[in-house]
mmCIF file of C-alpha atoms and ligand atoms in Angstrom:
data_model
loop_
_atom_site.group_PDB
_atom_site.id
_atom_site.type_symbol
_atom_site.label_atom_id
_atom_site.label_comp_id
_atom_site.label_asym_id
_atom_site.label_seq_id
_atom_site.Cartn_x
_atom_site.Cartn_y
_atom_site.Cartn_z
ATOM 1 C CA MET A 626 0.000 0.000 0.000
ATOM 2 C CA SER A 627 1.508 3.335 -0.944
ATOM 3 C CA GLN A 628 1.563 6.080 1.618
ATOM 4 C CA ARG A 629 1.346 9.707 0.657
ATOM 5 C CA LYS A 630 3.134 12.227 2.802
ATOM 6 C CA ALA A 631 0.850 15.018 3.911
ATOM 7 C CA LYS A 632 1.895 18.294 2.340
ATOM 8 C CA PRO A 633 2.862 20.839 4.995
ATOM 9 C CA ARG A 634 0.400 23.671 5.258
ATOM 10 C CA PRO A 635 1.894 26.791 3.677
ATOM 11 C CA ALA A 636 1.988 28.695 7.009
ATOM 12 C CA ALA A 637 3.692 25.804 8.841
ATOM 13 C CA ALA A 638 6.198 25.372 6.029
ATOM 14 C CA LYS A 639 7.079 29.055 6.253
ATOM 15 C CA VAL A 640 7.624 28.854 10.024
ATOM 16 C CA ALA A 641 9.805 25.715 9.663
ATOM 17 C CA LYS A 642 11.921 27.401 6.990
ATOM 18 C CA LYS A 643 12.301 30.508 9.125
ATOM 19 C CA LYS A 644 13.327 28.413 12.152
ATOM 20 C CA SER A 645 15.925 26.403 10.251
ATOM 21 C CA ARG A 646 17.344 29.591 8.731
ATOM 22 C CA ALA A 647 17.649 31.084 12.217
ATOM 23 C CA ALA A 648 19.481 27.946 13.456
ATOM 24 C CA ASP A 649 21.743 27.962 10.388
ATOM 25 C CA ALA A 650 22.633 31.588 11.040
ATOM 26 C CA ARG A 651 23.912 30.602 14.500
ATOM 27 C CA ARG A 652 26.053 27.653 13.299
ATOM 28 C CA ASP A 653 29.796 28.031 12.774
ATOM 29 C CA ALA A 654 31.638 26.498 9.822
ATOM 30 C CA SER A 655 31.692 23.112 11.652
ATOM 31 C CA GLY A 656 27.962 23.186 12.329
ATOM 32 C CA ARG A 657 28.307 24.063 16.028
ATOM 33 C CA VAL A 658 25.688 26.268 17.620
ATOM 34 C CA HIS A 659 26.599 26.498 21.306
ATOM 35 C CA LEU A 660 30.275 25.562 21.649
ATOM 36 C CA VAL A 661 33.449 27.234 20.404
ATOM 37 C CA VAL A 662 36.693 25.244 20.051
ATOM 38 C CA HIS A 663 39.895 27.117 20.950
ATOM 39 C CA ARG A 664 43.114 25.584 19.699
ATOM 40 C CA ASP A 665 46.493 26.450 21.241
ATOM 41 C CA PRO A 666 48.775 27.088 18.231
ATOM 42 C CA VAL A 667 51.848 25.891 20.134
ATOM 43 C CA SER A 668 50.693 22.775 22.008
ATOM 44 C CA GLY A 669 47.795 21.932 19.661
ATOM 45 C CA GLY A 670 45.638 21.402 22.770
ATOM 46 C CA GLU A 671 41.990 22.353 22.584
ATOM 47 C CA HIS A 672 39.490 23.744 25.016
ATOM 48 C CA LEU A 673 35.829 24.563 24.652
ATOM 49 C CA SER A 674 33.796 27.566 25.661
ATOM 50 C CA LEU A 675 30.160 28.566 25.342
ATOM 51 C CA ARG A 676 29.295 30.896 22.496
ATOM 52 C CA ALA A 677 26.609 32.444 24.708
ATOM 53 C CA PRO A 678 25.252 31.607 28.182
ATOM 54 C CA LEU A 679 23.027 28.518 28.237
ATOM 55 C CA PHE A 680 21.723 29.259 31.705
ATOM 56 C CA ARG A 681 20.582 32.300 33.600
ATOM 57 C CA GLU A 682 23.028 31.716 36.448
ATOM 58 C CA ALA A 683 26.784 32.038 35.901
ATOM 59 C CA TRP A 684 27.669 29.025 38.102
ATOM 60 C CA GLN A 685 25.556 26.771 35.865
ATOM 61 C CA ASN A 686 27.379 28.023 32.755
ATOM 62 C CA GLU A 687 30.725 27.310 34.433
ATOM 63 C CA ILE A 688 29.638 23.753 35.285
ATOM 64 C CA ALA A 689 28.339 23.148 31.752
ATOM 65 C CA THR A 690 31.621 24.417 30.262
ATOM 66 C CA GLY A 691 33.621 22.213 32.658
ATOM 67 C CA ALA A 692 31.525 19.160 31.738
ATOM 68 C CA ALA A 693 31.942 19.858 28.001
ATOM 69 C CA ASN A 694 35.729 20.110 28.448
ATOM 70 C CA THR A 695 35.816 16.897 30.498
ATOM 71 C CA VAL A 696 34.117 15.073 27.602
ATOM 72 C CA HIS A 697 36.702 16.396 25.175
ATOM 73 C CA GLY A 698 39.561 15.541 27.560
ATOM 74 C CA VAL A 699 38.345 11.951 28.081
ATOM 75 C CA LEU A 700 37.480 11.138 24.467
ATOM 76 C CA GLN A 701 40.498 12.901 22.894
ATOM 77 C CA GLY A 702 38.759 13.164 19.545
ATOM 78 C CA GLU A 703 37.390 9.621 19.336
ATOM 79 C CA ALA A 704 33.945 8.541 20.518
ATOM 80 C CA SER A 705 33.429 4.993 21.785
ATOM 81 C CA VAL A 706 30.978 3.056 23.935
ATOM 82 C CA ASP A 707 33.585 2.573 26.692
ATOM 83 C CA GLY A 708 34.363 6.294 26.582
ATOM 84 C CA ALA A 709 30.650 7.133 26.871
ATOM 85 C CA VAL A 710 30.278 4.825 29.885
ATOM 86 C CA GLU A 711 33.302 6.435 31.537
ATOM 87 C CA LEU A 712 31.894 9.900 30.834
ATOM 88 C CA ALA A 713 28.490 9.032 32.249
ATOM 89 C CA ARG A 714 30.089 7.677 35.420
ATOM 90 C CA ASN A 715 32.230 10.860 35.671
ATOM 91 C CA ALA A 716 29.117 12.991 35.214
ATOM 92 C CA MET A 717 27.212 10.969 37.828
ATOM 93 C CA ALA A 718 30.036 11.298 40.384
ATOM 94 C CA ALA A 719 30.527 15.010 39.641
ATOM 95 C CA THR A 720 26.787 15.691 39.935
ATOM 96 C CA SER A 721 26.600 13.905 43.283
ATOM 97 C CA ARG A 722 29.635 15.829 44.586
ATOM 98 C CA LEU A 723 28.106 19.131 43.515
ATOM 99 C CA ILE A 724 24.759 18.272 45.028
ATOM 100 C CA ASP A 725 26.300 17.059 48.289
ATOM 101 C CA GLY A 726 27.973 20.480 48.536
ATOM 102 C CA LEU A 727 24.680 22.253 47.909
ATOM 103 C CA LEU A 728 22.793 20.081 50.390
ATOM 104 C CA ALA A 729 25.450 20.712 53.043
ATOM 105 C CA ARG A 730 24.666 24.416 52.781
ATOM 106 C CA ALA A 731 20.874 23.947 52.986
ATOM 107 C CA PRO A 732 19.253 24.937 56.300
ATOM 108 C CA GLN A 733 19.383 22.026 58.745
ATOM 109 C CA GLY A 734 16.409 19.689 58.447
ATOM 110 C CA SER A 735 15.088 21.338 55.262
ATOM 111 C CA ILE A 736 15.717 18.343 52.954
ATOM 112 C CA ALA A 737 12.912 15.835 53.331
ATOM 113 C CA CYS A 738 14.331 12.943 51.239
ATOM 114 C CA LYS A 739 15.329 9.813 53.125
ATOM 115 C CA ALA A 740 15.963 6.121 52.442
ATOM 116 C CA GLY A 741 12.798 4.221 51.568
ATOM 117 C CA CYS A 742 10.984 7.344 50.313
ATOM 118 C CA ASP A 743 10.124 6.669 46.676
ATOM 119 C CA HIS A 744 7.422 9.169 45.676
ATOM 120 C CA CYS A 745 9.593 10.694 42.925
ATOM 121 C CA CYS A 746 10.269 7.243 41.417
ATOM 122 C CA HIS A 747 6.821 6.998 39.790
ATOM 123 C CA GLN A 748 7.212 9.037 36.652
ATOM 124 C CA VAL A 749 8.942 9.098 33.278
ATOM 125 C CA VAL A 750 12.708 9.366 33.825
ATOM 126 C CA GLY A 751 14.810 11.130 31.200
ATOM 127 C CA VAL A 752 18.386 10.052 30.469
ATOM 128 C CA THR A 753 21.071 10.663 27.884
ATOM 129 C CA ALA A 754 22.525 7.794 25.850
ATOM 130 C CA PRO A 755 25.777 7.648 27.911
ATOM 131 C CA GLU A 756 23.750 7.314 31.135
ATOM 132 C CA ALA A 757 21.695 4.499 29.597
ATOM 133 C CA LEU A 758 24.885 2.756 28.451
ATOM 134 C CA ALA A 759 26.467 3.090 31.912
ATOM 135 C CA ILE A 760 23.335 1.615 33.535
ATOM 136 C CA PHE A 761 23.255 -1.264 31.036
ATOM 137 C CA ASP A 762 26.972 -1.890 31.594
ATOM 138 C CA HIS A 763 26.388 -1.926 35.373
ATOM 139 C CA LEU A 764 23.545 -4.457 34.981
ATOM 140 C CA LYS A 765 25.695 -6.732 32.844
ATOM 141 C CA ASN A 766 28.529 -6.573 35.386
ATOM 142 C CA THR A 767 26.429 -7.153 38.485
ATOM 143 C CA ARG A 768 23.697 -9.658 37.463
ATOM 144 C CA THR A 769 23.736 -13.274 36.372
ATOM 145 C CA GLU A 770 22.395 -14.385 32.971
ATOM 146 C CA GLU A 771 19.152 -15.569 34.658
ATOM 147 C CA GLN A 772 18.759 -12.295 36.543
ATOM 148 C CA LEU A 773 19.342 -10.333 33.356
ATOM 149 C CA ALA A 774 16.758 -12.391 31.463
ATOM 150 C CA ALA A 775 14.195 -11.898 34.252
ATOM 151 C CA PHE A 776 14.932 -8.182 34.377
ATOM 152 C CA ALA A 777 14.574 -7.894 30.583
ATOM 153 C CA ARG A 778 11.067 -9.428 30.883
ATOM 154 C CA HIS A 779 10.247 -6.901 33.631
ATOM 155 C CA VAL A 780 11.457 -4.005 31.446
ATOM 156 C CA ILE A 781 9.318 -5.170 28.531
ATOM 157 C CA ALA A 782 6.241 -5.534 30.764
ATOM 158 C CA ARG A 783 6.709 -2.038 32.251
ATOM 159 C CA ASP A 784 7.306 -0.539 28.815
ATOM 160 C CA GLU A 785 4.106 -2.152 27.528
ATOM 161 C CA ALA A 786 2.188 -0.864 30.583
ATOM 162 C CA GLY A 787 3.246 2.696 29.811
ATOM 163 C CA ARG A 788 2.874 2.514 26.038
ATOM 164 C CA GLY A 789 0.727 5.278 24.573
ATOM 165 C CA LEU A 790 0.443 7.116 27.901
ATOM 166 C CA SER A 791 1.502 10.729 28.282
ATOM 167 C CA SER A 792 4.132 11.807 30.836
ATOM 168 C CA ALA A 793 1.297 13.201 32.968
ATOM 169 C CA GLU A 794 -0.513 9.852 32.903
ATOM 170 C CA ARG A 795 2.652 8.031 33.883
ATOM 171 C CA PHE A 796 3.118 10.257 36.921
ATOM 172 C CA SER A 797 1.160 7.771 38.990
ATOM 173 C CA PRO A 798 1.521 5.076 41.682
ATOM 174 C CA ASP A 799 0.577 2.612 38.906
ATOM 175 C CA HIS A 800 3.779 3.375 36.987
ATOM 176 C CA PRO A 801 6.800 2.848 39.244
ATOM 177 C CA CYS A 802 10.257 3.177 37.712
ATOM 178 C CA VAL A 803 11.519 -0.046 36.252
ATOM 179 C CA PHE A 804 14.419 0.007 38.753
ATOM 180 C CA LEU A 805 12.294 0.502 41.860
ATOM 181 C CA GLU A 806 12.042 -2.557 44.098
ATOM 182 C CA ALA A 807 10.519 -2.578 47.600
ATOM 183 C CA GLY A 808 10.923 1.200 47.846
ATOM 184 C CA LYS A 809 14.598 1.106 46.855
ATOM 185 C CA CYS A 810 16.528 2.032 43.733
ATOM 186 C CA THR A 811 18.266 -1.131 42.514
ATOM 187 C CA ILE A 812 20.835 0.865 40.506
ATOM 188 C CA TYR A 813 21.532 3.553 43.105
ATOM 189 C CA GLU A 814 25.255 3.644 42.224
ATOM 190 C CA VAL A 815 24.496 4.478 38.570
ATOM 191 C CA ARG A 816 21.097 6.170 38.935
ATOM 192 C CA PRO A 817 20.452 8.844 36.299
ATOM 193 C CA LEU A 818 21.554 12.455 36.730
ATOM 194 C CA ALA A 819 17.912 13.558 36.985
ATOM 195 C CA CYS A 820 17.352 11.276 39.993
ATOM 196 C CA ARG A 821 20.368 12.791 41.750
ATOM 197 C CA GLY A 822 18.909 16.266 41.217
ATOM 198 C CA MET A 823 15.570 15.567 42.912
ATOM 199 C CA ASN A 824 15.641 16.764 46.529
ATOM 200 C CA SER A 825 12.346 17.531 48.173
ATOM 201 C CA LEU A 826 11.650 20.123 50.827
ATOM 202 C CA ASP A 827 8.338 18.520 51.770
ATOM 203 C CA ALA A 828 7.806 14.729 51.698
ATOM 204 C CA ASP A 829 4.097 15.110 52.521
ATOM 205 C CA ASP A 830 3.671 17.289 49.446
ATOM 206 C CA CYS A 831 5.442 14.614 47.303
ATOM 207 C CA ALA A 832 3.146 11.921 48.739
ATOM 208 C CA ARG A 833 0.006 14.006 48.203
ATOM 209 C CA ARG A 834 0.751 14.887 44.612
ATOM 210 C CA LEU A 835 1.510 11.263 43.745
ATOM 211 C CA ARG A 836 -1.341 9.565 45.614
ATOM 212 C CA ASP A 837 -4.146 12.163 45.552
ATOM 213 C CA PRO A 838 -5.470 12.523 41.976
ATOM 214 C CA GLU A 839 -6.707 16.093 42.576
ATOM 215 C CA ALA A 840 -3.411 17.268 44.095
ATOM 216 C CA ARG A 841 -1.620 15.535 41.221
ATOM 217 C CA ALA A 842 -3.763 17.296 38.613
ATOM 218 C CA ARG A 843 -3.089 20.658 40.309
ATOM 219 C CA PHE A 844 0.650 19.944 40.392
ATOM 220 C CA LEU A 845 0.760 18.905 36.726
ATOM 221 C CA ALA A 846 -1.270 21.946 35.661
ATOM 222 C CA SER A 847 1.067 24.280 37.575
ATOM 223 C CA GLY A 848 4.118 23.099 35.551
ATOM 224 C CA SER A 849 6.303 23.919 38.573
ATOM 225 C CA GLY A 850 8.948 21.719 40.228
ATOM 226 C CA GLY A 851 6.799 21.423 43.344
ATOM 227 C CA ARG A 852 8.418 21.979 46.745
ATOM 228 C CA SER A 853 11.873 20.891 45.578
ATOM 229 C CA PHE A 854 15.322 22.281 46.303
ATOM 230 C CA LEU A 855 16.012 24.027 42.998
ATOM 231 C CA GLU A 856 19.826 24.288 43.027
ATOM 232 C CA PRO A 857 20.461 20.516 42.767
ATOM 233 C CA ILE A 858 18.051 20.345 39.827
ATOM 234 C CA ARG A 859 19.937 23.203 38.189
ATOM 235 C CA ALA A 860 23.276 21.539 38.935
ATOM 236 C CA PHE A 861 22.319 18.277 37.220
ATOM 237 C CA HIS A 862 20.937 20.173 34.213
ATOM 238 C CA ALA A 863 24.237 22.061 33.901
ATOM 239 C CA VAL A 864 26.326 18.857 33.966
ATOM 240 C CA SER A 865 23.942 17.184 31.538
ATOM 241 C CA ALA A 866 24.022 20.160 29.151
ATOM 242 C CA GLY A 867 27.836 20.112 28.986
ATOM 243 C CA LEU A 868 27.822 16.368 28.322
ATOM 244 C CA GLN A 869 25.113 16.632 25.680
ATOM 245 C CA LEU A 870 26.552 19.611 23.825
ATOM 246 C CA SER A 871 30.084 18.290 23.672
ATOM 247 C CA LEU A 872 29.026 14.848 22.428
ATOM 248 C CA ALA A 873 26.537 16.296 19.952
ATOM 249 C CA GLU A 874 28.460 19.277 18.580
ATOM 250 C CA ILE A 875 32.060 18.034 18.732
ATOM 251 C CA TYR A 876 31.526 14.269 18.221
ATOM 252 C CA GLY A 877 28.333 14.324 16.119
ATOM 253 C CA LEU A 878 26.465 11.908 18.412
ATOM 254 C CA ASP A 879 22.722 11.734 18.914
ATOM 255 C CA MET A 880 22.231 13.282 22.355
ATOM 256 C CA LEU A 881 18.538 14.054 22.429
ATOM 257 C CA PRO A 882 16.904 13.004 25.705
ATOM 258 C CA LEU A 883 15.687 9.430 26.032
ATOM 259 C CA GLU A 884 13.056 7.707 28.151
ATOM 260 C CA LEU A 885 14.702 5.298 30.601
ATOM 261 C CA THR A 886 12.421 2.246 30.323
ATOM 262 C CA ARG A 887 12.213 2.392 26.530
ATOM 263 C CA VAL A 888 15.958 2.767 26.011
ATOM 264 C CA MET A 889 16.594 -0.135 28.411
ATOM 265 C CA ARG A 890 14.208 -2.244 26.355
ATOM 266 C CA LEU A 891 16.050 -1.279 23.170
ATOM 267 C CA LEU A 892 19.355 -2.305 24.738
ATOM 268 C CA PHE A 893 17.954 -5.673 25.852
ATOM 269 C CA GLU A 894 16.039 -6.439 22.658
ATOM 270 C CA GLY A 895 18.096 -4.708 19.991
ATOM 271 C CA PRO A 896 21.056 -6.118 18.072
ATOM 272 C CA PRO A 897 24.367 -6.230 20.014
ATOM 273 C CA SER A 898 25.708 -3.552 17.650
ATOM 274 C CA LEU A 899 23.222 -0.958 18.953
ATOM 275 C CA ALA A 900 25.624 0.833 21.303
ATOM 276 C CA ASP A 901 28.467 0.827 18.754
ATOM 277 C CA ASP A 902 26.087 2.173 16.115
ATOM 278 C CA TRP A 903 25.284 5.074 18.445
ATOM 279 C CA ALA A 904 29.019 5.722 19.021
ATOM 280 C CA ARG A 905 29.461 5.806 15.226
ATOM 281 C CA GLY A 906 26.931 8.644 14.935
ATOM 282 C CA LYS A 907 23.825 6.650 14.005
ATOM 283 C CA LYS A 908 20.507 7.064 15.826
ATOM 284 C CA PRO A 909 19.482 3.618 17.104
ATOM 285 C CA PHE A 910 17.930 5.086 20.256
ATOM 286 C CA ALA A 911 15.530 7.376 18.370
ATOM 287 C CA PRO A 912 12.476 5.199 19.274
ATOM 288 C CA ALA A 913 13.178 6.009 22.957
ATOM 289 C CA ARG A 914 13.267 9.767 22.435
ATOM 290 C CA SER A 915 11.559 11.784 25.129
ATOM 291 C CA ARG A 916 10.551 15.371 25.720
ATOM 292 C CA ASP A 917 13.265 18.022 25.401
ATOM 293 C CA ILE A 918 13.096 20.599 28.190
ATOM 294 C CA SER A 919 13.941 23.355 25.726
ATOM 295 C CA GLU A 920 10.431 22.878 24.326
ATOM 296 C CA ASP A 921 8.756 23.303 27.713
ATOM 297 C CA PRO A 922 8.714 26.823 29.252
ATOM 298 C CA ALA A 923 7.930 25.495 32.772
ATOM 299 C CA ALA A 924 10.824 22.988 32.675
ATOM 300 C CA ARG A 925 13.119 25.711 31.334
ATOM 301 C CA GLU A 926 12.187 27.892 34.288
ATOM 302 C CA VAL A 927 12.878 25.144 36.854
ATOM 303 C CA SER A 928 16.199 24.177 35.242
ATOM 304 C CA GLY A 929 17.260 27.800 34.740
ATOM 305 C CA THR A 930 18.033 27.249 31.050
ATOM 306 C CA LEU A 931 17.871 30.046 28.528
ATOM 307 C CA ILE A 932 17.694 27.704 25.517
ATOM 308 C CA GLY A 933 14.360 27.512 23.779
ATOM 309 C CA PRO A 934 12.015 29.547 21.711
ATOM 310 C CA PRO A 935 11.906 33.187 22.812
ATOM 311 C CA PRO A 936 8.961 34.071 25.050
ATOM 312 C CA LYS A 937 5.917 35.257 23.150
ATOM 313 C CA ARG A 938 5.663 39.001 22.928
ATOM 314 C CA PRO A 939 2.473 40.355 24.461
ATOM 315 C CA GLU A 940 -0.127 41.409 21.909
ATOM 316 C CA PRO A 941 0.042 45.188 21.410
ATOM 317 C CA THR A 942 -2.708 46.920 23.364
ATOM 318 C CA PRO A 943 -5.089 48.666 20.986
ATOM 319 C CA GLU A 944 -5.016 52.421 21.391
ATOM 320 C CA HIS A 945 -8.205 54.102 22.435
HETATM 321 S S1 LIG B 328 16.427 5.095 38.622
HETATM 322 FE FE1 LIG B 328 16.308 4.717 40.827
HETATM 323 S S2 LIG B 328 16.202 6.777 41.762
HETATM 324 FE FE2 LIG B 328 15.719 6.992 39.578
HETATM 325 S S3 LIG B 328 13.488 6.901 39.432
HETATM 326 FE FE3 LIG B 328 14.285 4.823 39.113
HETATM 327 S S4 LIG B 328 14.262 3.861 41.130
HETATM 328 FE FE4 LIG B 328 14.083 6.072 41.451
#
């Protein structure tokens, strides 16, 4: 059966053309939008800087620049699966160190998170490809063949349970994270950057918005981060941005955000070459793509990022 592609509506086509022209205007000769490569003429060494701030706060831009340079320092011009796993583990450790420092400065008793509290583990979790590869590597190194096969079946069942549901619908006690077991994270050592960033100031509020459908609907409609400690969220976004930009702009890798359960399923079910394909610049994880915060004004606000479409100008007030 032949399929005809729908013709874009003239107005939409015009907007798309305008957008791609605007992006093209910001690219350098190597196609980079956000990063600039500086080469030392004597040593030949390279370092990266941001063409323009990515975040509102200077400390976030410094962290993002540091993370981008770490990527370049570790990979030394050549992307590989092992390199990506090492980078993800570096990013995880660095994020935890940063967040520990921030938490140490928080007023005593203000952080409500404690062991066994799992309210924030019932929602869609976003990861980058290196994080997914580090988690998969950890599973392979810590579980037996039988355990891996059982876990793969669990991943497939959870993925099927969430199929076709929106992120809002998956924010529910019915959709625990695939790694949550008896209230505990089974991959705590390699948990995603986003999980490290979540630090609540009010555990009762977390419980209410997960378990009470009305409180949940109000929370989702507000688009806010709830009663969370914002700095750790902003710290993980800064590390993640540096990792993503360096791998995407310098190494040409697909770094769009992925959904954790789906990408795990791809790694279990896909051909063994999947990870290498990604490291060669292909896009085998595209079916696991998830929402990009740059498209969501509320998420941009919480993360402190400046990237995204400019805010809409208010309609001019008619003169009387
Ligand atoms: S990976 Fe671990 S910390 Fe993150 S949502 Fe899942 S169970 Fe919770």
